[in-house]
Short mmCIF file of C-alpha atoms in Angstrom, two decimals:
data_model
loop_
_atom_site.label_atom_id
_atom_site.label_comp_id
_atom_site.label_asym_id
_atom_site.label_seq_id
_atom_site.Cartn_x
_atom_site.Cartn_y
_atom_site.Cartn_z
CA MET I 1 0.67 -39.51 -0.56
CA PRO I 2 3.38 -38.38 1.89
CA ALA I 3 3.96 -34.69 2.60
CA GLU I 4 7.31 -34.60 0.77
CA GLU I 5 5.73 -35.72 -2.50
CA VAL I 6 2.84 -33.27 -2.09
CA ALA I 7 5.39 -30.53 -1.44
CA ALA I 8 7.23 -31.43 -4.63
CA ARG I 9 4.02 -31.31 -6.65
CA ILE I 10 2.96 -27.96 -5.23
CA GLY I 11 6.47 -26.62 -5.72
CA ALA I 12 6.27 -27.65 -9.37
CA LEU I 13 3.13 -25.54 -10.02
CA PRO I 14 3.74 -22.70 -12.48
CA ASP I 15 3.56 -19.11 -11.28
CA PRO I 16 0.33 -17.57 -12.62
CA GLU I 17 2.03 -14.47 -13.99
CA LEU I 18 5.48 -15.86 -14.85
CA PRO I 19 4.55 -19.39 -16.02
CA MET I 20 8.14 -20.20 -17.05
CA ILE I 21 9.07 -20.57 -13.37
CA THR I 22 7.55 -22.63 -10.57
CA LEU I 23 6.39 -21.71 -7.09
CA ALA I 24 9.53 -23.42 -5.75
CA ASP I 25 11.73 -21.40 -8.13
CA LEU I 26 10.06 -18.22 -6.95
CA GLY I 27 10.56 -19.09 -3.29
CA VAL I 28 6.84 -18.82 -2.59
CA LEU I 29 6.38 -22.31 -1.12
CA HIS I 30 7.42 -21.93 2.52
CA SER I 31 6.56 -25.29 4.02
CA VAL I 32 4.33 -28.34 3.88
CA GLY I 33 3.71 -29.73 7.35
CA ILE I 34 1.22 -31.82 9.28
CA THR I 35 -1.20 -30.23 11.77
CA ASP I 36 -1.90 -31.65 15.26
CA ASP I 37 -5.02 -33.33 13.96
CA GLY I 38 -3.10 -35.00 11.14
CA ARG I 39 -4.03 -32.76 8.21
CA LEU I 40 -1.57 -31.41 5.67
CA ASP I 41 -0.73 -27.73 6.14
CA VAL I 42 0.69 -25.77 3.20
CA ALA I 43 2.20 -22.36 3.92
CA LEU I 44 2.73 -19.95 1.04
CA LEU I 45 4.65 -16.66 1.23
CA PRO I 46 2.96 -13.85 -0.68
CA THR I 47 5.30 -12.02 -3.04
CA PHE I 48 3.68 -8.58 -3.16
CA LEU I 49 0.90 -8.20 -0.59
CA GLY I 50 -1.50 -7.09 -3.32
CA CYS I 51 -0.35 -9.61 -5.95
CA PRO I 52 -3.43 -10.77 -7.90
CA GLY I 53 -1.74 -14.15 -8.41
CA LEU I 54 -2.02 -15.10 -4.71
CA GLU I 55 -5.59 -16.42 -4.93
CA SER I 56 -4.71 -18.41 -8.02
CA MET I 57 -1.64 -19.95 -6.34
CA ALA I 58 -3.68 -20.96 -3.30
CA ALA I 59 -6.45 -22.46 -5.45
CA SER I 60 -3.90 -24.49 -7.44
CA ALA I 61 -2.29 -25.74 -4.24
CA ARG I 62 -5.70 -26.78 -2.87
CA ALA I 63 -6.38 -28.67 -6.09
CA VAL I 64 -3.09 -30.56 -5.69
CA LEU I 65 -4.00 -31.46 -2.11
CA ALA I 66 -7.32 -32.88 -3.28
CA GLU I 67 -5.68 -34.84 -6.12
CA CYS I 68 -3.13 -36.30 -3.73
CA GLY I 69 -5.78 -37.63 -1.35
CA HIS I 70 -5.67 -34.75 1.15
CA PRO I 71 -8.98 -32.94 0.53
CA ASP I 72 -9.01 -31.79 4.17
CA GLY I 73 -5.57 -30.20 3.87
CA ARG I 74 -5.33 -26.46 4.28
CA VAL I 75 -3.48 -23.75 2.41
CA ARG I 76 -2.62 -20.54 4.20
CA GLN I 77 -0.52 -17.48 3.64
CA VAL I 78 2.20 -16.56 6.09
CA LEU I 79 3.95 -13.19 6.10
CA ALA I 80 7.12 -14.19 7.93
CA PRO I 81 9.78 -14.54 6.68
CA ALA I 82 9.08 -11.66 4.33
CA TRP I 83 9.42 -12.70 0.70
CA THR I 84 12.11 -10.83 -1.20
CA THR I 85 13.50 -11.39 -4.70
CA ASP I 86 16.54 -12.93 -2.97
CA ARG I 87 14.35 -16.03 -2.49
CA ILE I 88 14.25 -16.74 -6.24
CA THR I 89 16.44 -19.79 -6.80
CA GLU I 90 19.37 -20.03 -9.23
CA ALA I 91 17.26 -22.33 -11.42
CA GLY I 92 14.48 -19.73 -11.37
CA ARG I 93 16.87 -16.96 -12.36
CA ALA I 94 18.18 -19.01 -15.28
CA LYS I 95 14.64 -19.69 -16.51
CA LEU I 96 13.69 -16.00 -16.29
CA ALA I 97 16.78 -15.02 -18.27
CA ALA I 98 16.08 -17.72 -20.86
CA HIS I 99 12.62 -16.21 -21.35
CA GLY I 100 13.82 -12.65 -21.81
CA ILE I 101 13.22 -11.36 -18.29
CA ALA I 102 16.32 -10.01 -16.59
CA PRO I 103 16.64 -11.70 -13.19
CA PRO I 104 16.91 -9.48 -10.10
CA GLY I 105 20.14 -8.44 -8.44
CA PRO I 106 20.56 -8.78 -4.66
CA ALA I 107 17.88 -7.02 -2.60
CA GLY I 108 19.89 -6.83 0.62
CA ASP I 109 18.46 -6.24 4.07
CA GLY I 110 17.11 -2.73 3.97
CA PRO I 111 13.91 -1.55 2.30
CA VAL I 112 15.91 0.43 -0.26
CA PRO I 113 15.25 -0.07 -3.96
CA VAL I 114 18.45 -0.74 -5.84
CA GLU I 115 18.83 1.08 -9.12
CA LEU I 116 18.36 -1.48 -11.87
CA THR I 117 21.51 -2.51 -13.69
CA ALA I 118 20.17 -5.55 -15.51
CA ALA I 119 22.01 -6.76 -18.63
CA CYS I 120 20.02 -6.54 -21.87
CA THR I 121 18.18 -9.80 -22.54
CA HIS I 122 18.34 -9.14 -26.31
CA CYS I 123 22.03 -8.33 -26.90
CA GLY I 124 23.66 -8.88 -23.50
CA SER I 125 24.91 -5.30 -23.24
CA ALA I 126 25.37 -3.94 -19.74
CA ALA I 127 24.66 -0.42 -21.02
CA THR I 128 21.02 -0.33 -19.96
CA ARG I 129 18.99 2.10 -17.93
CA PRO I 130 15.60 2.11 -16.23
CA HIS I 131 12.74 3.00 -18.54
CA SER I 132 9.85 2.48 -16.15
CA PRO I 133 10.05 1.15 -12.58
CA PHE I 134 6.62 -0.43 -13.07
CA GLY I 135 5.93 -2.91 -15.83
CA PRO I 136 3.50 -5.56 -17.11
CA SER I 137 3.05 -7.10 -13.66
CA ARG I 138 3.80 -5.83 -10.18
CA CYS I 139 7.04 -7.83 -10.02
CA GLN I 140 8.43 -6.53 -13.33
CA ALA I 141 10.00 -3.24 -14.38
CA VAL I 142 10.88 -2.07 -17.89
CA GLN I 143 14.55 -1.50 -18.75
CA TRP I 144 15.97 0.14 -21.88
CA CYS I 145 19.16 -0.92 -23.67
CA THR I 146 21.30 1.92 -25.01
CA SER I 147 23.19 -0.52 -27.29
CA CYS I 148 20.40 -2.23 -29.24
CA ARG I 149 17.79 0.41 -28.30
CA GLU I 150 15.19 -2.14 -27.29
CA THR I 151 13.18 -2.35 -24.09
CA PHE I 152 13.01 -5.53 -22.03
CA PRO I 153 11.32 -6.61 -18.81
CA ALA I 154 13.38 -7.00 -15.64
CA MET I 155 12.31 -8.42 -12.28
CA THR I 156 12.03 -5.61 -9.75
CA VAL I 157 14.52 -5.87 -6.92
CA ILE I 158 12.63 -5.78 -3.64
CA MET O 1 -11.85 28.22 14.35
CA ARG O 2 -9.71 25.23 15.18
CA GLY O 3 -7.99 23.48 12.37
CA THR O 4 -9.08 25.58 9.42
CA SER O 5 -6.64 26.27 6.68
CA PRO O 6 -6.56 28.40 3.55
CA THR O 7 -6.06 25.19 1.57
CA ALA O 8 -9.14 23.56 3.07
CA THR O 9 -11.64 26.16 1.93
CA ARG O 10 -13.57 23.62 -0.12
CA SER O 11 -14.54 21.82 3.02
CA THR O 12 -15.07 24.81 5.25
CA SER O 13 -16.72 27.51 3.16
CA ARG O 14 -20.00 25.85 2.23
CA PRO O 15 -22.98 26.17 4.54
CA SER O 16 -24.16 22.87 5.92
CA PRO O 17 -27.51 21.82 4.47
CA GLY O 18 -28.58 20.53 7.87
CA GLY O 19 -30.03 17.15 8.82
CA SER O 20 -28.31 13.93 9.69
CA ARG O 21 -26.58 13.52 6.31
CA THR O 22 -24.65 16.77 6.36
CA MET O 23 -21.08 16.65 5.13
CA ARG O 24 -19.22 17.12 8.32
CA ASP O 25 -16.56 19.71 8.61
CA PRO O 26 -13.91 18.11 10.78
CA ALA O 27 -12.63 21.49 11.86
CA THR O 28 -15.86 22.71 13.40
CA THR O 29 -17.84 19.65 14.42
CA ALA O 30 -17.81 18.60 18.05
CA ARG O 31 -16.45 15.13 18.71
CA PRO O 32 -19.06 12.55 19.63
CA ALA O 33 -17.87 9.07 20.52
CA ALA O 34 -16.79 7.35 17.34
CA PRO O 35 -19.04 4.42 16.45
CA GLY O 36 -15.93 2.42 15.55
CA ALA O 37 -15.02 2.21 19.23
CA ARG O 38 -15.64 -1.25 20.58
CA GLY O 39 -14.78 -1.22 24.24
CA THR O 40 -11.44 -0.80 25.92
CA ALA O 41 -9.93 -4.28 26.15
CA PRO O 42 -6.30 -4.30 24.93
CA GLY O 43 -7.20 -6.46 21.93
CA ASP O 44 -9.91 -3.99 20.95
CA ALA O 45 -7.55 -1.04 21.21
CA LEU O 46 -4.96 -2.73 19.02
CA ALA O 47 -7.68 -3.83 16.60
CA ARG O 48 -8.89 -0.25 16.22
CA HIS O 49 -5.36 1.05 15.78
CA VAL O 50 -4.66 -1.54 13.09
CA ARG O 51 -8.00 -0.75 11.45
CA ARG O 52 -7.02 2.91 11.23
CA LEU O 53 -3.82 1.97 9.40
CA GLY O 54 -5.82 -0.31 7.13
CA ASP O 55 -8.24 2.54 6.39
CA ASP O 56 -5.32 4.80 5.40
CA ALA O 57 -4.06 2.22 2.92
CA LEU O 58 -7.51 1.34 1.57
CA ILE O 59 -8.65 4.91 0.97
CA LEU O 60 -5.36 6.02 -0.59
CA GLY O 61 -5.42 2.91 -2.79
CA GLN O 62 -8.97 3.72 -3.88
CA ARG O 63 -8.01 7.34 -4.58
CA LEU O 64 -5.05 6.28 -6.71
CA CYS O 65 -7.26 3.89 -8.70
CA GLU O 66 -8.95 6.99 -10.11
CA THR O 67 -5.82 7.72 -12.11
CA VAL O 68 -6.18 4.50 -14.10
CA THR O 69 -6.49 5.59 -17.79
CA ARG O 70 -6.02 9.22 -16.68
CA ALA O 71 -2.28 9.36 -15.97
CA PRO O 72 -0.11 11.52 -18.24
CA THR O 73 1.70 8.53 -19.79
CA ILE O 74 1.10 4.80 -19.99
CA GLU O 75 4.11 4.20 -17.74
CA GLU O 76 2.51 6.38 -15.09
CA ASP O 77 -0.78 4.59 -15.54
CA LEU O 78 1.06 1.35 -14.72
CA ALA O 79 3.00 2.94 -11.87
CA LEU O 80 0.05 4.49 -10.07
CA SER O 81 -2.21 1.48 -10.54
CA ASN O 82 0.52 -0.85 -9.28
CA ILE O 83 1.08 1.37 -6.24
CA ALA O 84 -2.69 1.33 -5.67
CA LEU O 85 -2.60 -2.46 -5.88
CA ASP O 86 0.11 -2.59 -3.21
CA LEU O 87 -1.85 -0.24 -0.95
CA ILE O 88 -5.01 -2.34 -1.26
CA GLY O 89 -2.87 -5.40 -0.52
CA HIS O 90 -1.67 -3.65 2.65
CA ALA O 91 -5.27 -2.82 3.56
CA ARG O 92 -6.30 -6.45 3.11
CA VAL O 93 -3.69 -7.67 5.60
CA LEU O 94 -4.40 -4.92 8.13
CA LEU O 95 -8.20 -5.13 8.00
CA THR O 96 -8.11 -8.92 8.19
CA ARG O 97 -5.86 -8.71 11.25
CA SER O 98 -8.10 -6.09 12.83
CA GLY O 99 -11.12 -8.36 12.52
CA GLN O 100 -9.16 -11.18 14.17
CA LEU O 101 -7.84 -9.03 17.01
CA ASP O 102 -11.20 -7.65 18.17
CA GLY O 103 -12.80 -11.08 18.07
CA SER O 104 -15.67 -9.73 15.97
CA GLY O 105 -15.01 -12.19 13.19
CA ARG O 106 -15.39 -9.39 10.64
CA SER O 107 -13.58 -10.10 7.38
CA GLU O 108 -11.62 -7.65 5.26
CA ASP O 109 -14.72 -7.34 3.05
CA ASP O 110 -17.00 -6.67 6.03
CA LEU O 111 -14.71 -3.86 7.11
CA ALA O 112 -14.19 -2.36 3.66
CA PHE O 113 -17.73 -2.61 2.34
CA ARG O 114 -20.06 -2.66 5.33
CA ARG O 115 -18.99 0.31 7.38
CA THR O 116 -20.42 3.82 7.13
CA GLU O 117 -18.50 7.03 6.64
CA ARG O 118 -18.25 7.78 10.36
CA GLU O 119 -16.76 4.34 11.03
CA PHE O 120 -13.74 4.95 8.82
CA GLU O 121 -10.83 6.46 10.73
CA ASN O 122 -8.31 7.23 8.01
CA VAL O 123 -6.28 10.44 8.07
CA LEU O 124 -7.78 13.24 5.97
CA LEU O 125 -4.68 13.37 3.73
CA VAL O 126 -5.58 10.13 1.94
CA GLU O 127 -9.16 11.11 1.11
CA LEU O 128 -8.49 14.53 -0.45
CA GLU O 129 -9.53 14.76 -4.09
CA ARG O 130 -6.80 13.61 -6.42
CA GLY O 131 -6.26 17.02 -8.01
CA ASP O 132 -3.76 17.22 -10.85
CA PHE O 133 -0.78 14.91 -11.33
CA ALA O 134 1.36 17.13 -9.10
CA VAL O 135 -1.09 16.77 -6.20
CA THR O 136 -1.07 13.00 -6.68
CA ILE O 137 2.74 13.01 -6.53
CA ALA O 138 2.89 15.41 -3.56
CA ARG O 139 0.55 13.19 -1.56
CA GLN O 140 2.55 10.10 -2.52
CA LEU O 141 5.73 11.89 -1.45
CA VAL O 142 4.55 12.76 2.06
CA PHE O 143 2.67 9.50 2.59
CA SER O 144 5.32 7.09 1.29
CA HIS O 145 8.07 8.68 3.38
CA TYR O 146 5.80 8.32 6.41
CA ALA O 147 4.85 4.75 5.47
CA VAL O 148 8.45 3.54 5.14
CA LEU O 149 9.37 4.94 8.56
CA HIS O 150 6.19 3.70 10.21
CA TYR O 151 6.23 0.20 8.72
CA THR O 152 9.94 -0.21 9.46
CA ALA O 153 9.20 0.62 13.11
CA LEU O 154 6.17 -1.69 13.02
CA ALA O 155 8.52 -4.59 12.24
CA ASP O 156 9.31 -4.57 15.98
CA ALA O 157 5.64 -4.74 17.03
CA ALA O 158 4.72 -7.34 19.65
CA ASP O 159 2.03 -8.85 17.44
CA PRO O 160 3.84 -11.26 15.09
CA GLU O 161 1.41 -10.73 12.19
CA LEU O 162 1.80 -6.99 12.46
CA ALA O 163 5.59 -7.27 12.67
CA ALA O 164 5.73 -9.47 9.57
CA PHE O 165 3.47 -7.05 7.75
CA GLY O 166 5.74 -4.14 8.69
CA THR O 167 8.83 -5.85 7.29
CA ARG O 168 7.21 -6.62 3.98
CA ALA O 169 5.18 -3.40 3.58
CA ALA O 170 8.26 -1.24 4.30
CA ARG O 171 9.98 -2.74 1.27
CA GLU O 172 7.02 -2.08 -0.99
CA SER O 173 6.60 1.45 0.35
CA ALA O 174 10.27 2.18 -0.29
CA TYR O 175 9.58 1.46 -3.94
CA HIS O 176 6.67 3.94 -3.86
CA ARG O 177 8.88 6.51 -2.16
CA HIS O 178 11.49 6.16 -4.88
CA HIS O 179 8.81 6.88 -7.51
CA ALA O 180 7.49 9.95 -5.67
CA ASP O 181 10.99 11.34 -4.99
CA ARG O 182 11.92 11.16 -8.66
CA TRP O 183 8.75 12.84 -9.87
CA THR O 184 8.97 15.57 -7.24
CA GLU O 185 12.48 16.41 -8.42
CA ARG O 186 11.54 16.20 -12.09
CA LEU O 187 8.51 18.46 -11.75
CA GLY O 188 10.23 20.84 -9.33
CA ARG O 189 13.19 21.30 -11.66
CA GLY O 190 11.22 21.03 -14.90
CA THR O 191 9.52 23.98 -16.54
CA ALA O 192 8.29 27.13 -14.82
CA GLU O 193 4.77 25.70 -15.08
CA SER O 194 5.67 22.29 -13.63
CA HIS O 195 7.56 24.01 -10.81
CA ARG O 196 4.61 26.26 -10.05
CA ARG O 197 2.16 23.38 -9.97
CA MET O 198 4.42 21.10 -7.93
CA GLN O 199 4.89 23.86 -5.35
CA ALA O 200 1.13 24.47 -5.25
CA ALA O 201 0.60 20.72 -4.77
CA VAL O 202 3.04 20.53 -1.87
CA ASP O 203 1.34 23.57 -0.33
CA ARG O 204 -2.04 21.84 -0.80
CA VAL O 205 -1.18 18.61 1.04
CA TRP O 206 1.23 19.98 3.64
CA PRO O 207 -1.32 21.03 6.32
CA TYR O 208 -2.69 17.49 6.30
CA THR O 209 0.63 15.85 7.12
CA ALA O 210 0.45 16.79 10.81
CA GLU O 211 -2.35 14.30 11.39
CA LEU O 212 -0.09 11.41 10.33
CA PHE O 213 2.03 11.95 13.42
CA GLU O 214 -0.71 12.71 15.93
CA GLU O 215 -1.36 10.41 18.84
CA ASP O 216 -4.54 10.22 20.87
CA GLU O 217 -5.36 8.41 24.09
CA LEU O 218 -5.80 5.11 22.26
CA SER O 219 -2.47 5.18 20.45
CA ARG O 220 -0.58 6.60 23.44
CA THR O 221 -1.81 3.69 25.55
CA LEU O 222 -0.66 1.19 22.94
CA VAL O 223 2.71 2.92 22.60
CA ALA O 224 3.15 2.96 26.39
CA THR O 225 2.70 -0.81 26.57
CA GLY O 226 5.14 -1.34 23.71
CA ALA O 227 2.48 -2.84 21.45
CA VAL O 228 3.05 -0.39 18.59
CA PRO O 229 5.68 2.21 17.69
CA SER O 230 5.14 5.90 18.36
CA VAL O 231 4.33 7.81 15.17
CA ALA O 232 5.06 11.12 16.90
CA ALA O 233 8.65 9.95 17.37
CA LEU O 234 8.99 9.51 13.61
CA HIS O 235 8.09 13.07 12.69
CA ASP O 236 11.55 14.64 12.76
CA ASP O 237 13.11 11.92 10.59
CA TRP O 238 10.21 12.26 8.19
CA ALA O 239 10.51 16.05 8.02
CA ALA O 240 14.26 15.84 7.40
CA ALA O 241 13.85 13.30 4.60
CA VAL O 242 11.01 15.12 2.84
CA THR O 243 12.80 18.47 3.22
CA ALA O 244 15.87 16.98 1.55
CA VAL O 245 13.78 15.91 -1.45
CA LEU O 246 12.08 19.31 -1.68
CA ASP O 247 15.49 21.00 -1.51
CA ARG O 248 16.79 18.86 -4.36
CA ALA O 249 13.64 19.70 -6.31
CA GLY O 250 14.13 23.43 -5.76
CA LEU O 251 10.85 23.61 -3.87
CA THR O 252 10.05 25.51 -0.68
CA VAL O 253 8.96 23.71 2.47
CA PRO O 254 5.60 25.28 3.34
CA ALA O 255 5.17 27.02 6.68
CA LEU O 256 3.12 24.85 8.98
CA GLY O 257 -0.10 26.77 9.52
CA PRO O 258 -3.40 25.45 10.84
CA GLN O 259 -3.65 21.67 10.61
CA PRO O 260 -7.00 20.07 9.72
CA ARG O 261 -7.72 16.96 11.73
CA GLY O 262 -10.57 14.67 12.65
CA GLY O 263 -10.05 11.62 10.46
CA ARG O 264 -8.95 9.44 13.39
CA ASP O 265 -12.32 10.22 15.03
CA GLY O 266 -14.31 9.41 11.91
CA LEU O 267 -14.86 13.07 10.98
CA HIS O 268 -14.19 13.53 7.29
CA THR O 269 -13.93 16.17 4.60
CA GLU O 270 -16.66 16.37 2.00
CA ASP O 271 -14.34 14.67 -0.48
CA PHE O 272 -14.81 11.41 1.42
CA ALA O 273 -18.46 10.41 0.94
CA PRO O 274 -18.32 10.22 -2.90
CA LEU O 275 -15.16 8.10 -2.68
CA LEU O 276 -16.75 5.71 -0.21
CA ALA O 277 -19.94 5.50 -2.27
CA GLU O 278 -17.95 4.40 -5.30
CA LEU O 279 -15.81 1.99 -3.26
CA GLN O 280 -18.93 0.29 -1.86
CA SER O 281 -21.20 0.58 -4.90
CA VAL O 282 -20.87 -2.99 -6.15
CA HIS O 283 -21.39 -4.44 -2.69
CA ARG O 284 -24.50 -2.31 -2.24
CA GLN O 285 -25.99 -3.51 -5.52
CA TYR O 286 -25.07 -7.15 -4.99
CA PRO O 287 -24.79 -7.74 -1.24
CA GLY O 288 -22.66 -10.78 -0.50
CA GLY O 289 -21.83 -11.27 -4.18
CA SER O 290 -18.58 -13.00 -5.07
CA TRP O 291 -16.84 -14.17 -8.20
#
C-alpha cells in the first residue's frame, strides 16, 4: 500500500483520550515518508511531553503499518516543530465542540498561557470563567458558566 | 561552615552515623570526583549537562507525585499530578537524549532506575521534602519561573533535539508558572494564617534557589562554545519576575543568606535517599520488568 494511503489510515486513528477526533484532526501526524532503505517512516508529534496517550498512539500506528503490508516500517516521535493547540484542524475543533469540549483559542508564539474565554458548551453563553486550569486529561481544563451555572471541559490553550 | 543555612538545620544538625552509607551533608562534605563523570569529550560534557536537567525534572516530578490524594482540593490534586506528569515527560526526553549523546546506549529507564544516589546531579531545591501546600507552591513558583527562562533560552541550543525540547517545554512550564503565581498571590493575600505560612514557605526554599543559577567548569565550557545557554545570565530576569509576584502577594523577598549547594556534584540532603528508594522500588523488586 502506498505511503499516502497509509498516512490517511494513520491520520484516521482516534485519539486515545479524545476519541471523537483523529490524530490528523489533532495535528499529531507530522509525516509519513520513506527511509533510504525503502521502509516507511512515520513521524508523530507529541502533544504534551508526558502525555500517557503517546505510547498508545505509536502502538496503533505500528499496527496500521503491519496491516498495510509494512511490518518493517518504523514509528518515531519528533519534537520539532513543537506541537501547539494551533495545530488542531477546523474539523477537529468542530468535533470537539459537538462533543461538549470547548475548542482552544489561538496559542500564539510565546509560551504565555492565555486566560480561557471559551463559550459555554451547554448554553452558548460567553459569560464563563476558569474553574480549574487542570482537568480530566492533561490537555483539558475545567470552565464554569455564570449563565447556566454548569461546568464544562475546555481544551487548554498551549 | 560553607553553605549552611538556618533553614537547612534538618540536614546539618544530626551527627553522621559513620560508615559508607552516611547521609551526606552537602555543606560539609569534601568533593570527591562525581561517579557520573564520564570523561571529557564534548559529547560527554553535554550528555552530563543534559542529564542534570533531566534529574531536576525527574526528582521534582517524583516529589510532586506525593501530593496525589493529599492535595487540599480535588482540583489541586489534578493540577499537581498533571504538573508532575509534565515534569516526568520532560525528564524522559532529557534522559533519553543524554544516553544518546554520551554513546553509552543507556535508556531513560537505565538512567532513572539504575543509578545510585551519588550519580544523581539534581539541584537540592527539587529534592527537599514536600512540606505543606505552601512549600509545594513556593518551590513551584521559584522553579517554574526558572524553567520558563531556561527552556526558552535552550530553544537556541546547537543540538536540534535539545532546541526542540526547549521550545515545547517552555510552553508547558509557562502553564505551571501561571498556576504557581496564582496560588502565591491567593495565599499571600488570604488569611493571616495563609500569609504566615506562604511567607515561611518562601523563606524555606529561597536559599536553595542560588544553585539553579550556578555554573561550574563543565557548564562554563559548554556555554563558552555556545552549546547551551548560560543559566547565570538568567538570574536577574528570574529575580525580577519572582519579586514582582511576591510583591503582588504582599510577601517579603527573603534576604539571601548562606546558600546550600552540592547537588550538581551528587552530594544530597538527607531528604533525597528515601525519595530515590521509592522511585526505584519497583525496578529493584522486578529488575527489567515491563508491562
